[in-house]
Coordinates of C-alpha atoms in Angstrom, one line a residue:
M1 CA -33.3 29.1 -48.2
T2 CA -33.3 25.3 -47.9
P3 CA -31.9 23.6 -45.1
K4 CA -29.3 21.9 -47.5
T5 CA -29.1 25.1 -48.9
Y6 CA -28.2 26.9 -45.1
L7 CA -26.0 23.9 -44.2
K8 CA -23.9 24.4 -46.5
R9 CA -23.5 28.1 -46.0
L10 CA -22.7 27.4 -42.3
F11 CA -19.8 24.8 -43.0
G12 CA -18.3 27.1 -45.5
A13 CA -18.4 30.0 -43.5
L14 CA -16.9 28.0 -40.4
A15 CA -14.2 26.9 -43.3
L16 CA -13.4 30.2 -43.8
I17 CA -13.2 31.1 -40.3
F18 CA -11.0 28.4 -39.9
F19 CA -8.3 29.3 -42.5
V20 CA -8.2 33.0 -41.7
A21 CA -7.8 31.7 -38.4
V22 CA -4.7 29.5 -39.3
G23 CA -3.2 31.8 -41.3
Y24 CA -3.2 34.5 -39.1
V25 CA -2.1 32.4 -36.5
A26 CA 0.7 31.1 -39.3
Y27 CA 1.6 35.4 -40.1
F28 CA 2.0 36.2 -36.4
N29 CA 3.8 33.1 -35.5
T30 CA 6.8 34.1 -38.9
Y31 CA 7.0 38.0 -37.4
Y32 CA 6.0 38.2 -33.7
P33 CA 6.8 36.2 -30.7
V34 CA 3.9 33.6 -30.0
P35 CA 2.5 33.9 -26.3
I36 CA 3.9 30.4 -25.0
T37 CA 4.6 31.8 -22.0
D38 CA 3.2 35.0 -19.8
H39 CA 5.4 37.1 -20.2
I40 CA 6.6 38.9 -24.0
S41 CA 10.0 39.1 -23.4
F42 CA 10.5 35.3 -22.3
D43 CA 8.3 35.0 -26.0
A44 CA 10.4 36.6 -27.5
K45 CA 14.1 35.0 -26.5
L46 CA 12.4 31.3 -27.1
K47 CA 11.5 32.7 -30.2
F48 CA 15.0 33.7 -30.7
A49 CA 16.5 30.6 -29.2
R50 CA 14.9 28.6 -32.1
E51 CA 15.6 30.5 -35.5
K52 CA 18.8 32.3 -34.4
I53 CA 21.1 29.9 -32.5
D54 CA 22.5 26.9 -33.1
P55 CA 21.7 24.7 -29.8
D56 CA 24.3 22.4 -29.5
G57 CA 26.7 25.5 -30.3
V58 CA 26.0 27.0 -27.1
D59 CA 28.4 26.5 -24.2
T60 CA 27.5 29.7 -22.2
L61 CA 24.2 30.5 -21.1
I62 CA 23.4 33.6 -19.4
I63 CA 20.8 33.8 -17.1
G64 CA 18.4 36.8 -15.3
S65 CA 16.2 39.6 -15.7
S66 CA 17.1 43.2 -17.4
I67 CA 20.8 42.9 -15.0
G68 CA 21.5 40.2 -17.2
L69 CA 19.9 40.9 -20.8
N70 CA 21.4 44.5 -21.1
D71 CA 24.5 44.3 -18.7
L72 CA 25.9 41.4 -20.0
L73 CA 27.0 41.1 -23.5
G74 CA 27.6 37.6 -24.7
T75 CA 29.3 39.1 -28.3
E76 CA 31.6 40.3 -26.0
L77 CA 32.0 37.4 -23.7
E78 CA 32.7 35.7 -26.1
R79 CA 35.5 38.1 -28.2
H80 CA 37.4 38.4 -25.2
S81 CA 37.7 35.0 -23.3
K82 CA 39.5 32.0 -24.9
H83 CA 36.6 29.6 -23.0
I84 CA 33.9 30.8 -23.8
H85 CA 33.1 30.1 -27.5
K86 CA 29.3 30.8 -27.7
A87 CA 27.0 32.4 -25.5
L88 CA 23.8 32.5 -25.8
N89 CA 21.7 35.2 -23.5
F90 CA 18.4 33.5 -21.9
S91 CA 18.0 36.4 -19.7
V92 CA 13.8 37.9 -19.5
Y93 CA 13.3 41.4 -18.1
G94 CA 11.7 41.8 -14.8
A95 CA 12.5 38.0 -14.1
T96 CA 12.7 37.3 -10.1
T97 CA 15.6 34.8 -8.5
L98 CA 12.6 31.6 -9.1
Q99 CA 12.4 33.0 -12.5
A100 CA 15.8 33.4 -13.5
E101 CA 16.2 29.3 -11.7
Q102 CA 12.7 28.2 -14.2
I103 CA 14.6 29.3 -17.2
M104 CA 17.9 27.2 -16.2
A105 CA 16.0 24.1 -16.6
L106 CA 16.2 24.6 -20.3
M107 CA 19.9 23.8 -19.8
D108 CA 18.6 20.7 -21.4
A109 CA 18.3 22.2 -24.9
F110 CA 21.9 22.3 -24.8
P111 CA 24.6 19.1 -24.5
H112 CA 27.7 21.1 -25.1
L113 CA 27.3 23.9 -22.0
K114 CA 30.3 24.2 -20.2
R115 CA 28.6 27.6 -17.8
I116 CA 26.3 29.5 -17.1
I117 CA 26.1 32.9 -15.5
Y118 CA 23.6 34.3 -13.7
S119 CA 23.8 38.3 -13.4
V120 CA 22.0 39.9 -10.8
Q121 CA 21.1 42.8 -8.5
Y122 CA 19.8 42.8 -5.2
S123 CA 16.6 44.1 -6.4
D124 CA 15.9 40.9 -8.0
M125 CA 15.5 39.8 -4.6
P126 CA 12.8 40.7 -2.6
H127 CA 9.9 38.7 -5.1
L128 CA 8.6 35.4 -5.6
W129 CA 7.0 35.4 -8.7
K130 CA 7.7 32.3 -10.9
F131 CA 6.1 32.0 -14.5
K132 CA 2.8 30.1 -14.7
D133 CA 1.7 26.8 -16.8
Y134 CA 5.8 26.3 -16.9
H135 CA 6.6 23.5 -19.4
P136 CA 10.0 23.3 -19.6
K137 CA 10.8 19.6 -21.4
T138 CA 8.2 21.4 -24.8
L139 CA 10.2 24.3 -24.4
V140 CA 13.2 22.4 -24.5
K141 CA 12.1 20.8 -27.9
Y142 CA 10.7 24.1 -29.4
I143 CA 14.4 25.1 -28.9
R144 CA 15.8 21.9 -30.5
H145 CA 13.0 21.7 -33.4
E146 CA 12.2 18.1 -31.7
L147 CA 8.6 18.6 -31.1
N148 CA 6.4 16.7 -33.7
P149 CA 4.3 18.4 -36.2
F150 CA 1.0 18.2 -34.5
A151 CA 3.0 18.5 -30.9
Y152 CA 4.0 22.0 -32.6
L153 CA 1.0 22.8 -34.1
K154 CA -0.5 21.8 -30.9
L155 CA 1.7 24.4 -29.3
L156 CA 0.8 27.4 -31.4
F157 CA -2.7 27.2 -31.0
D158 CA -2.5 27.1 -27.5
A159 CA -0.7 29.7 -27.3
C160 CA -2.6 32.4 -29.8
N161 CA -6.5 30.5 -29.3
N162 CA -6.8 34.3 -28.0
L163 CA -6.8 36.7 -31.5
E164 CA -7.5 39.3 -30.3
F165 CA -4.4 39.3 -27.5
C166 CA -2.4 38.8 -30.4
Y167 CA -3.7 41.6 -32.5
E168 CA -2.8 43.7 -29.4
R169 CA 0.7 42.0 -28.8
Q170 CA 1.3 43.0 -33.0
K171 CA -0.1 46.5 -32.6
K172 CA 2.4 47.3 -29.5
W173 CA 5.4 45.5 -31.1
V174 CA 7.4 48.1 -32.4
P175 CA 6.7 50.9 -30.7
D176 CA 7.1 49.4 -27.2
H177 CA 10.3 47.1 -28.2
M178 CA 11.3 47.6 -31.2
R179 CA 13.2 51.2 -29.6
T180 CA 16.9 50.8 -28.3
N181 CA 16.4 53.7 -25.9
T182 CA 13.5 52.0 -23.7
F183 CA 14.0 49.4 -21.3
E184 CA 11.6 47.4 -22.9
S185 CA 14.0 46.9 -25.6
L186 CA 13.7 43.4 -27.4
I187 CA 16.0 44.0 -29.9
F188 CA 18.7 41.6 -29.5
D189 CA 22.4 41.0 -30.8
P190 CA 23.4 38.0 -32.3
S191 CA 24.1 36.2 -28.7
G192 CA 20.5 37.8 -27.5
S193 CA 20.9 40.0 -25.4
V194 CA 19.8 43.8 -25.5
P195 CA 22.5 47.3 -25.4
L196 CA 20.9 50.0 -24.7
H197 CA 21.1 53.5 -26.0
I198 CA 19.9 55.4 -22.7
Y199 CA 21.6 58.8 -22.6
G200 CA 19.9 62.4 -21.9
K201 CA 16.4 62.6 -22.2
D202 CA 16.0 59.3 -22.4
I203 CA 16.9 58.5 -18.8
I204 CA 14.5 58.5 -16.8
W205 CA 15.1 60.7 -13.0
H206 CA 13.5 58.6 -10.4
R207 CA 15.5 55.3 -11.9
W208 CA 18.1 57.2 -12.3
H209 CA 18.5 59.5 -8.7
L210 CA 16.4 57.1 -6.0
P211 CA 17.7 53.8 -4.9
H212 CA 15.9 50.2 -4.5
P213 CA 15.4 49.0 -0.7
G214 CA 17.5 46.2 0.6
I215 CA 14.4 43.7 0.9
M216 CA 15.9 40.5 -0.1
H217 CA 14.0 36.9 0.3
S218 CA 15.7 33.8 2.1
E219 CA 14.0 31.6 -0.3
S220 CA 15.7 33.7 -3.5
F221 CA 19.0 32.7 -1.4
R222 CA 17.7 29.2 -1.5
A223 CA 17.1 29.6 -5.2
V224 CA 20.5 30.5 -6.1
G225 CA 22.1 27.4 -3.8
R226 CA 20.0 25.5 -5.9
M227 CA 21.0 26.4 -9.1
A228 CA 24.9 26.3 -7.9
K229 CA 24.2 22.2 -7.1
K230 CA 21.9 21.5 -10.5
A231 CA 25.0 22.7 -12.4
Q232 CA 27.2 21.6 -10.1
A233 CA 25.4 18.2 -10.7
H234 CA 25.4 18.7 -14.3
G235 CA 29.9 19.2 -14.1
I236 CA 28.9 22.9 -15.5
R237 CA 30.6 25.8 -13.7
F238 CA 27.6 28.6 -12.0
Y239 CA 28.8 32.0 -11.6
V240 CA 26.9 35.2 -10.2
V241 CA 27.9 38.7 -11.4
H242 CA 26.8 40.8 -8.9
Q243 CA 26.8 43.7 -11.3
P244 CA 27.2 47.5 -10.4
Y245 CA 25.4 50.2 -8.8
R246 CA 25.8 54.2 -9.8
K247 CA 29.1 55.2 -7.9
P248 CA 27.1 58.4 -6.4
L249 CA 24.0 56.8 -4.9
Y250 CA 26.7 53.6 -3.9
D251 CA 28.7 56.6 -2.4
T252 CA 25.9 58.3 -0.7
H253 CA 23.4 55.3 0.8
K254 CA 25.2 53.4 3.3
S255 CA 22.0 51.4 2.3
V256 CA 22.9 50.3 -0.8
R257 CA 26.3 49.6 0.6
D258 CA 24.9 47.3 3.3
A259 CA 22.4 45.8 0.9
M260 CA 24.9 44.3 -1.8
A261 CA 27.4 43.4 1.2
Y262 CA 24.4 41.3 2.6
F263 CA 23.9 40.3 -0.6
D264 CA 27.7 39.0 -1.7
A265 CA 28.2 36.8 1.9
K266 CA 24.6 35.4 1.4
V267 CA 25.2 34.4 -2.1
K268 CA 28.7 32.4 -1.2
A269 CA 27.6 31.1 2.1
A270 CA 24.4 29.9 -0.6
M271 CA 27.0 28.4 -3.7
Q272 CA 29.6 27.6 -1.3
P273 CA 29.2 24.0 -0.7
Y274 CA 29.0 23.4 -5.0
N275 CA 31.8 25.4 -6.0
G276 CA 30.2 28.6 -7.3
K277 CA 32.2 32.0 -8.0
L278 CA 31.2 35.0 -7.2
I279 CA 32.3 38.1 -9.5
R280 CA 32.0 41.5 -8.3
I281 CA 31.7 44.4 -10.8
Q282 CA 31.1 47.3 -8.3
P283 CA 35.0 47.1 -7.8
L284 CA 35.5 48.7 -11.2
H285 CA 33.9 52.4 -10.1
L286 CA 32.2 52.9 -13.7
G287 CA 31.8 56.3 -13.8
D288 CA 27.8 57.7 -14.8
A289 CA 28.4 57.8 -18.8
Y290 CA 28.6 54.2 -18.1
F291 CA 24.8 53.8 -16.7
A292 CA 21.4 54.4 -18.5
D293 CA 19.6 54.2 -14.8
R294 CA 21.0 53.3 -11.4
T295 CA 21.7 49.3 -11.8
H296 CA 21.2 49.4 -16.2
L297 CA 24.1 50.1 -18.5
N298 CA 24.1 51.5 -21.3
D299 CA 25.8 50.4 -24.6
K300 CA 29.0 52.0 -23.5
G301 CA 29.3 50.4 -19.8
S302 CA 27.7 46.9 -20.9
P303 CA 30.9 46.2 -23.3
V304 CA 32.7 47.2 -20.7
V305 CA 31.9 45.3 -18.2
S306 CA 31.3 42.1 -20.4
A307 CA 35.0 42.3 -21.0
Y308 CA 36.0 42.0 -17.2
V309 CA 33.9 39.4 -16.5
A310 CA 35.0 36.9 -19.4
K311 CA 38.8 37.8 -18.5
Q312 CA 37.7 37.1 -14.5
I313 CA 36.2 33.8 -16.0
D314 CA 39.6 32.7 -18.2
R315 CA 41.4 33.4 -14.5
L316 CA 38.8 30.9 -12.6
E317 CA 38.9 28.6 -15.1
D318 CA 42.7 28.6 -15.9
Q319 CA 43.2 28.2 -11.9
D320 CA 41.2 25.1 -12.0
H321 CA 43.3 23.4 -15.0

């Protein structure tokens, strides 16, 4: 083989590999969430917000962990509130309070935002995990389609430079995330919420019967204060919705009652200088029929709680007028 022929075949093979890689990244980006962050739920939510939401129309942002993702339905907030017209649920399952604070940094993508709702349970508060290599300014531009073509392509190729990782995500996407009867579900409703259809045999015993320990980190409450302060500085209302605990556990375990009371007191103190509001759901005394586990609501419970939150927000905002 002559050197010339060898080089032609070499560059031809490299070109083929390049175009196959480009084609796969384009295909993957069409059907699956590209790993822009270190969290599949966050990646899926970013893709949803970019492709399905008009950011200029959003007036209400829901943030939090799966306690936000599953327990508050943006569509029901819109339906039952006279003040909420377009809600986006930007909650990410597994998110700590510090990660919720990071998610809130994306509020700049929504110029007509009027309120932020942090949907939370005390079990979100013990850990100080944060998203790594997190660039909210770039993500805001990504959501708003404001990245120039070269920056957009760079984002995609940097995210999917490990094709094997993307292929593994592709294989697991449907069995792991396209089912309504699993806590890893990422089947979004039109607002980005994920109502859970978990009943009977799909209920996980330890998640139903065993309460969380009442461990909460002081930095988590400081983060709540910072979120309330930032919202106030932007003229945005800030609400913390303390979601309910399964009533038999709440009634039986003093540790659960004490943890929830401690949470309420600390959150109120953190938000008080910045006019943040706490909405407690436990007083609704919801029965087991509304729960998927000790703290997650099923698709019978989340509409009830969402309607209640919508009415409470209307009541609080009417008082301010």
